[in-house]
Coordinates of C-alpha atoms in Angstrom, one line a residue:
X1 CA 0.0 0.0 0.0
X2 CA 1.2 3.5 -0.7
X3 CA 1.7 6.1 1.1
X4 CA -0.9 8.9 1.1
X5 CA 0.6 11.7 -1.0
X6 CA 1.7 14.7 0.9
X7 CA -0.1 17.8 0.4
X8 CA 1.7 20.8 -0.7
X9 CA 2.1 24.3 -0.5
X10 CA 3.0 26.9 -2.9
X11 CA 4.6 30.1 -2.6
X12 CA 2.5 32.3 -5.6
X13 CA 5.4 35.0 -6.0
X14 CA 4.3 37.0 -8.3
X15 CA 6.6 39.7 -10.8
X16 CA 5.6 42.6 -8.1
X17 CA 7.5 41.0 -5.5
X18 CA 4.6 39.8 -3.4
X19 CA 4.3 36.2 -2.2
X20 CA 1.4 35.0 -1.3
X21 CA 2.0 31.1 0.3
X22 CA -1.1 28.8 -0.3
X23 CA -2.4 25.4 0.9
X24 CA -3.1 23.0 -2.7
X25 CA -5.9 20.8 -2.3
X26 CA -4.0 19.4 -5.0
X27 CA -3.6 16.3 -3.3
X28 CA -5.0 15.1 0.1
X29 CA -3.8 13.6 3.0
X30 CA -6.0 10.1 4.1
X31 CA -5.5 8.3 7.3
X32 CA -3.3 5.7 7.1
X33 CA -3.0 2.0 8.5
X34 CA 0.8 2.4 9.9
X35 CA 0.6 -1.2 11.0
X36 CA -0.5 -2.5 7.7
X37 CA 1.8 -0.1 5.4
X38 CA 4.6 -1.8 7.6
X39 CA 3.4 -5.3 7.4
X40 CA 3.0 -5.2 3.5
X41 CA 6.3 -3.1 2.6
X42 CA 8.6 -5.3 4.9
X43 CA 7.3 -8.8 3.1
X44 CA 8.5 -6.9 -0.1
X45 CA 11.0 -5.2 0.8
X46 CA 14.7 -6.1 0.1
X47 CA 17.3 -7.0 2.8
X48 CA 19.9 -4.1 3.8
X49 CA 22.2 -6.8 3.0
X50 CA 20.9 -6.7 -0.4
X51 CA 20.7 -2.9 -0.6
X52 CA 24.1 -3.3 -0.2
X53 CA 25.4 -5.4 -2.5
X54 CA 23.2 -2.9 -4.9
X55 CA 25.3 -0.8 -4.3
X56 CA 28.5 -2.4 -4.7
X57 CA 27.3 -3.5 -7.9
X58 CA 26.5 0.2 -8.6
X59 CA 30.0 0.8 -7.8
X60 CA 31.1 -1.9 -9.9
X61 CA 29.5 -0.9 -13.1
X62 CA 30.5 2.6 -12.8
X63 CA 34.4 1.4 -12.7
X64 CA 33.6 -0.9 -15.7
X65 CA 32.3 1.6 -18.0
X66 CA 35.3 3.6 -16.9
X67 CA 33.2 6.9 -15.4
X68 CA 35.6 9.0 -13.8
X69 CA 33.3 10.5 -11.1
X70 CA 34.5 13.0 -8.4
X71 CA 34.6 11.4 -4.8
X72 CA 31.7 13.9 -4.0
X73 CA 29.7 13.0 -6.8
X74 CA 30.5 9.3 -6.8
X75 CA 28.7 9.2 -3.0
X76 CA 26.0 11.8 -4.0
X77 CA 25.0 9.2 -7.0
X78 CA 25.1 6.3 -4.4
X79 CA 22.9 8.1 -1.9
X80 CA 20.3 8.8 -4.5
X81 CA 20.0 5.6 -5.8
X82 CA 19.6 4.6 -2.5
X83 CA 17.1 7.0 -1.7
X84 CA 15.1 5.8 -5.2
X85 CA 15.0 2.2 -4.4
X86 CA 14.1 2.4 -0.6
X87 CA 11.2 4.8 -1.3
X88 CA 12.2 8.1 -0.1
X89 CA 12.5 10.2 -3.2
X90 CA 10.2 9.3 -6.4
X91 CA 12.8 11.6 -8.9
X92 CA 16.7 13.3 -8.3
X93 CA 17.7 16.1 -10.5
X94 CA 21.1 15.0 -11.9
X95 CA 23.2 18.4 -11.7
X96 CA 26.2 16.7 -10.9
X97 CA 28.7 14.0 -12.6
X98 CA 29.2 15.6 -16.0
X99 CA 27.4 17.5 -18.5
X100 CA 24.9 16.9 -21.1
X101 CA 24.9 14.6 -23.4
X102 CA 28.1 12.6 -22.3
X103 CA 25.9 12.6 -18.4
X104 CA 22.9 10.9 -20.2
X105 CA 25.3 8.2 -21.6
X106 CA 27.1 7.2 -18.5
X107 CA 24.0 6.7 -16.3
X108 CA 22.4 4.9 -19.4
X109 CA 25.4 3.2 -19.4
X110 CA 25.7 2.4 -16.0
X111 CA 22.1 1.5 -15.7
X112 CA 22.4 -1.2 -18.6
X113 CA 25.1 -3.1 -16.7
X114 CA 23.7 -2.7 -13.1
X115 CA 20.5 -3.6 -13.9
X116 CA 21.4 -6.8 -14.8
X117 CA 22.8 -7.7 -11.6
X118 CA 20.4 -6.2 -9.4
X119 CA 17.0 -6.2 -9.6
X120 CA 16.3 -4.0 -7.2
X121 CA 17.4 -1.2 -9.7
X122 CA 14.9 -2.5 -12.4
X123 CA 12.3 0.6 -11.8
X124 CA 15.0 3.2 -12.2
X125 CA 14.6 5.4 -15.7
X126 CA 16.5 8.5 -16.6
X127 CA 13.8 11.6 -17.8
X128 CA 14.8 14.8 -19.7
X129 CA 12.7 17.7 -19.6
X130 CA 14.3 20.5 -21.6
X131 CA 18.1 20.5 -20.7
X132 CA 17.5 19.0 -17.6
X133 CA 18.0 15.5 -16.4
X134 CA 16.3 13.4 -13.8
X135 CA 17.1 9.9 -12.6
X136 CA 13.6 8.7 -11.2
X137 CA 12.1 5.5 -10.2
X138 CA 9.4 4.7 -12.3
X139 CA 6.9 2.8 -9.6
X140 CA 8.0 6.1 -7.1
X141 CA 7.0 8.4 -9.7
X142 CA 3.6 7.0 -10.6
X143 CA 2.6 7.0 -7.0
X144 CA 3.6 10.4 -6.6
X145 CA 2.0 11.9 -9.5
X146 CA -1.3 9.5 -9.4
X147 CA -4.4 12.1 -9.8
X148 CA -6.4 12.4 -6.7
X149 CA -7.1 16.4 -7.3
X150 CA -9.8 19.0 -6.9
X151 CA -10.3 22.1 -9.2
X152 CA -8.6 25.0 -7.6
X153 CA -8.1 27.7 -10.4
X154 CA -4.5 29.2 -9.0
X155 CA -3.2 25.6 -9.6
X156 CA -4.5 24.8 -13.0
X157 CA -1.3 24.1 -14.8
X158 CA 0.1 21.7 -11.4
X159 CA -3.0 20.1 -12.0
X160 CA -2.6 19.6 -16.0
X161 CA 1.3 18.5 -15.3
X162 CA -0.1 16.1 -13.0
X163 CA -2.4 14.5 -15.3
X164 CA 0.7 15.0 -17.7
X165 CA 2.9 12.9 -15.5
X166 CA 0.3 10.3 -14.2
X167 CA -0.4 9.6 -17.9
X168 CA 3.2 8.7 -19.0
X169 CA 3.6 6.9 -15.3
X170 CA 0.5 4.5 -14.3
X171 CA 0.5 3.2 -11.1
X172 CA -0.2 0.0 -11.8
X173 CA 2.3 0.0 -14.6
X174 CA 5.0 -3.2 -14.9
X175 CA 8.5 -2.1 -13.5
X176 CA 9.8 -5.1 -14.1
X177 CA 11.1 -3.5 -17.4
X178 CA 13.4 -6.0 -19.8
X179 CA 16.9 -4.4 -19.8
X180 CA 17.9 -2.4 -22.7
X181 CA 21.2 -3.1 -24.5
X182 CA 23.5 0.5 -25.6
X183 CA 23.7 0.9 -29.2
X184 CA 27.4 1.4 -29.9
X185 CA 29.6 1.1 -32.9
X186 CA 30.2 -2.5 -34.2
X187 CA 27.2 -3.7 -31.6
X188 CA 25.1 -4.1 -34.5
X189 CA 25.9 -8.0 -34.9
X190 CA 25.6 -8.5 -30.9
X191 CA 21.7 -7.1 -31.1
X192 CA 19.1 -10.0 -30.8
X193 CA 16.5 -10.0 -33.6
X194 CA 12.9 -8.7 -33.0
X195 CA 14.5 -5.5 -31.2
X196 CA 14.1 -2.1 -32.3
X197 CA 16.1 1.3 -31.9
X198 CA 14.0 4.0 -29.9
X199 CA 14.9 7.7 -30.7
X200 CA 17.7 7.8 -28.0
X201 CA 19.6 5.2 -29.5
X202 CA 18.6 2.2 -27.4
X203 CA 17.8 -1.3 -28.6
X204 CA 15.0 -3.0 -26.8
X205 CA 12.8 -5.8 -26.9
X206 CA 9.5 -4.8 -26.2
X207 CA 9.8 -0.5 -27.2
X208 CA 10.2 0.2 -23.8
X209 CA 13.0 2.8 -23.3
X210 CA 15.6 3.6 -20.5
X211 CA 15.1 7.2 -21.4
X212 CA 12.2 9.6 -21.2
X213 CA 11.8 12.6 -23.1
X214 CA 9.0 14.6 -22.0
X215 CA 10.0 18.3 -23.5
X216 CA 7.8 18.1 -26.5
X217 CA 4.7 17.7 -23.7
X218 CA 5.6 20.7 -22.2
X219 CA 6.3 22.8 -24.8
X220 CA 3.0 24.7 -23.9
X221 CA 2.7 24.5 -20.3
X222 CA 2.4 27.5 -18.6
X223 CA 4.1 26.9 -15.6
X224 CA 7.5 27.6 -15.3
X225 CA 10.6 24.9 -15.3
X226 CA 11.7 25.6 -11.4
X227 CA 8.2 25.4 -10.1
X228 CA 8.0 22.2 -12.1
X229 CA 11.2 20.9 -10.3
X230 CA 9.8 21.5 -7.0
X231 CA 6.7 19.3 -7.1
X232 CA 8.7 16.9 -8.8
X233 CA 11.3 16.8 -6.6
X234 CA 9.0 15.9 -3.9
X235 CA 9.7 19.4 -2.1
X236 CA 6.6 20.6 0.4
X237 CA 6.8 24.2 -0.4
X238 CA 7.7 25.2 -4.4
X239 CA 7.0 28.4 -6.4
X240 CA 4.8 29.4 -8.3
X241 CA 6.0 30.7 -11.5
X242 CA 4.8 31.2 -14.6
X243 CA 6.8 31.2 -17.6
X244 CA 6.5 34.9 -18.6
X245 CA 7.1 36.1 -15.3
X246 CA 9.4 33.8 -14.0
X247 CA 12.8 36.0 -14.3
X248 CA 11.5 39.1 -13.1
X249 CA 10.1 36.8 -9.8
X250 CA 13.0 35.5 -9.5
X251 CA 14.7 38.3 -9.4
X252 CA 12.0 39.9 -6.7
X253 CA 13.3 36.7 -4.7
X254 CA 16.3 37.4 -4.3
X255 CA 15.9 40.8 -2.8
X256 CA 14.1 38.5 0.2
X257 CA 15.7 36.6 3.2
X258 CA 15.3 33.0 3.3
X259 CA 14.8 29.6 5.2
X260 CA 16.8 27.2 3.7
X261 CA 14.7 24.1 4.7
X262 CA 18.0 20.6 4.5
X263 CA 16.6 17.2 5.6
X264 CA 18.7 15.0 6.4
X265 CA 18.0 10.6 6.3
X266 CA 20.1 8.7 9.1
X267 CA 21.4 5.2 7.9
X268 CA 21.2 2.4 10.5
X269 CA 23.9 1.6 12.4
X270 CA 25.5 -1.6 10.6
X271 CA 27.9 -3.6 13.3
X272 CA 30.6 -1.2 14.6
X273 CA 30.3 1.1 12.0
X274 CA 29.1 4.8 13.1
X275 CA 25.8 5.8 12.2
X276 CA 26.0 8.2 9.2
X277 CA 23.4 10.5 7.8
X278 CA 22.8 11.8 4.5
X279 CA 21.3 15.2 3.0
X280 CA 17.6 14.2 1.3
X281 CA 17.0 16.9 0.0
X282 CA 17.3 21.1 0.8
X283 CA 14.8 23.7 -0.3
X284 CA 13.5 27.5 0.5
X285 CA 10.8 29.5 1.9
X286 CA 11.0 33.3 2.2
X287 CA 11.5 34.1 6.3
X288 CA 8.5 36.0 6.6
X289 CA 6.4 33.2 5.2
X290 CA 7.7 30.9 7.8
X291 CA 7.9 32.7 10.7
X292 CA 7.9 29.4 12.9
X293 CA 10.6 27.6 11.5
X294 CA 10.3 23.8 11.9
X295 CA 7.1 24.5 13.6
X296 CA 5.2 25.7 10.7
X297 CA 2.2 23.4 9.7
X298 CA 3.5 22.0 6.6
X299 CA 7.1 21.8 8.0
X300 CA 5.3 19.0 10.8
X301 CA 3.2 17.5 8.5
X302 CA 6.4 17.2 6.0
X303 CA 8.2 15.7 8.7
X304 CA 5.7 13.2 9.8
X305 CA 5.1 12.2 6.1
X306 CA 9.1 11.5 5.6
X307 CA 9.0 9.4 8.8
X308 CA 6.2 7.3 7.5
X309 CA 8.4 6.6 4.4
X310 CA 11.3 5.5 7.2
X311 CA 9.1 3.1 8.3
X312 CA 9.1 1.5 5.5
X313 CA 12.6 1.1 5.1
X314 CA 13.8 0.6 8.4
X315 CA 16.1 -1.6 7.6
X316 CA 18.2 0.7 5.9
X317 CA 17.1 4.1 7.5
X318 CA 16.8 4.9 11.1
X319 CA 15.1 8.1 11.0
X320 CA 14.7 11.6 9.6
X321 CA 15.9 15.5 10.8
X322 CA 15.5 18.4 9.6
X323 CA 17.8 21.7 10.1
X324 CA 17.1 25.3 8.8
X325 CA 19.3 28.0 8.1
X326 CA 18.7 31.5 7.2
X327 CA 20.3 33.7 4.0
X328 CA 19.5 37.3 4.2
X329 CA 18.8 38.9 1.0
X330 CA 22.0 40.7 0.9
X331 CA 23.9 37.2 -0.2
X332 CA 22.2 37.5 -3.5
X333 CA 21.8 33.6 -3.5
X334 CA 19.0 32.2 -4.6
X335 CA 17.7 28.9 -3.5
X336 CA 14.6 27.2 -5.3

């Protein structure tokens, strides 16, 4: 059983510099059987043993297609893998580990060899919007864009990209996706017959494709590419921007102070071995739209909804915190 999704909240900061933060019936919270969620996801759920040799054979594949990755970026890539597969992000924005296209190849890459070894990575796709690029899990993804709305005329276009993304992502979709084999030079002989090439260059079995492209779709959305990256992102609070405003807003943002909002996911101890944590995910909120810090409404409800999702995976996480720090508008940082 899923989770509930979490409601969120939007900041509507508009090109005259005033932000207006609202609550989106977009989607709705519903009680939940903590018991049961438990019970069901722990039958399914992989070993941390097992999440750790996915790992390793993450590790693995990365050395075998020869990706040189930074030591920060090597863990960064780990980490959201991990965070993917045990259910606590549905998508990560890849902004690190190269650029574009050489970054699409190496995950594709790296995907194609680790999925073979570990099925645990099965559900994970890569998706390009635009010149951006997202690793996502494909069963996370459905869940969190699945359509359980109301009308509210401020959030038309989240409502739209919703049905959008719960389209290209049913729920009850197979993610048990055949593996798809890199087209390269002189492969052409190795490629089983019945396959077909897909417009990124991939041979598959079935059509299916490790790589979505979803910019011709939103070629005509109204809603702006950072307030897209904050719902898909999974962040509580994201603004609201609409494409023809969106620089001048953003540029009324920056003259505020803000709460930068980092959670942070603690591993479980293993043996001996300290307990580590790793940052989840960080986002903002203008200070004088959260006033209370952690104690704002949404913050809790945030936090209660992550911990629900620890639950889950208790096995590999122990818990969740969350720490706040403040940039005054003077830094001319902005943080979305």
């Amino acid at each position: 059983m899923p989770l509930a999704p979490l409601p969120i909240w939007t900041v509507d900061f508009r090109s005259d510099g005033r932000g207006v933060l609202r609550w989106s019936s977009l989607l709705k919270v519903e009680e939940l059987d903590a018991a049961a969620v438990a019970a069901e996801m722990a039958a399914a759920a992989a070993t941390a043993e097992e999440y750790e040799e996915m790992l390793r054979v993450v590790k693995a594949s990365a050395a075998r297609i020869r990706w040189r990755l930074r030591p920060h970026s090597k863990r960064r890539l780990l980490n959201d893998i991990l965070f993917l597969c045990t259910g606590l992000r549905p998508v990560v924005l890849m902004d690190y580990g190269g650029t574009m296209p050489e970054l699409q190849d190496n995950l594709c890459s790296l995907l194609h060899h680790a999925q073979q070894e570990s099925s645990i990575l099965s559900p994970l796709r890569l998706m390009v919007i635009k010149d951006m690029l997202y690793l996502i899990h494909a069963k996370g993804l459905a869940e969190h864009a699945s359509p359980n709305t109301e009308e509210n005329g401020a959030l038309h276009e989240f409502v739209s990209i919703q049905d959008l993304f719960s389209a290209n992502f049913p729920v009850d979709a197979d993610v048990d996706l055949p593996i798809i084999q890199p087209e390269t030079k002189g492969q052409m002989s190795e490629i089983a017959e019945g396959t077909t090439m897909d417009n990124f260059g991939f041979r598959i079995a079935d059509g299916t494709s490790l790589v979505i492209d979803l910019s011709p779709f939103l070629e005509s959305a109204q809603i702006a590419l950072p307030s897209l990256n904050g719902w898909l992102l999974g962040y509580p609070v994201t603004y609201l921007f609409c494409n023809g405003s969106a620089e001048t807003a953003t540029q009324n943002l920056s003259k505020h102070s803000l709460h930068i909002y980092r959670i942070y996911a603690v591993r479980c101890r293993q043996s001996a071995v300290k307990q580590s944590e790793q940052e989840l995910m960080s986002f903002s909120v203008p200070c004088d739209m959260s006033t209370k810090r952690g104690e704002e409404p949404w913050a809790k409800s945030f936090l209660a909804h992550m911990n629900e999702k620890i639950k889950q995976s208790n096995h590999v996480w122990a818990s969740v915190r969350m720490e706040i720090e403040v940039f005054h508008s003077q830094s001319g940082l902005i943080v979305l």
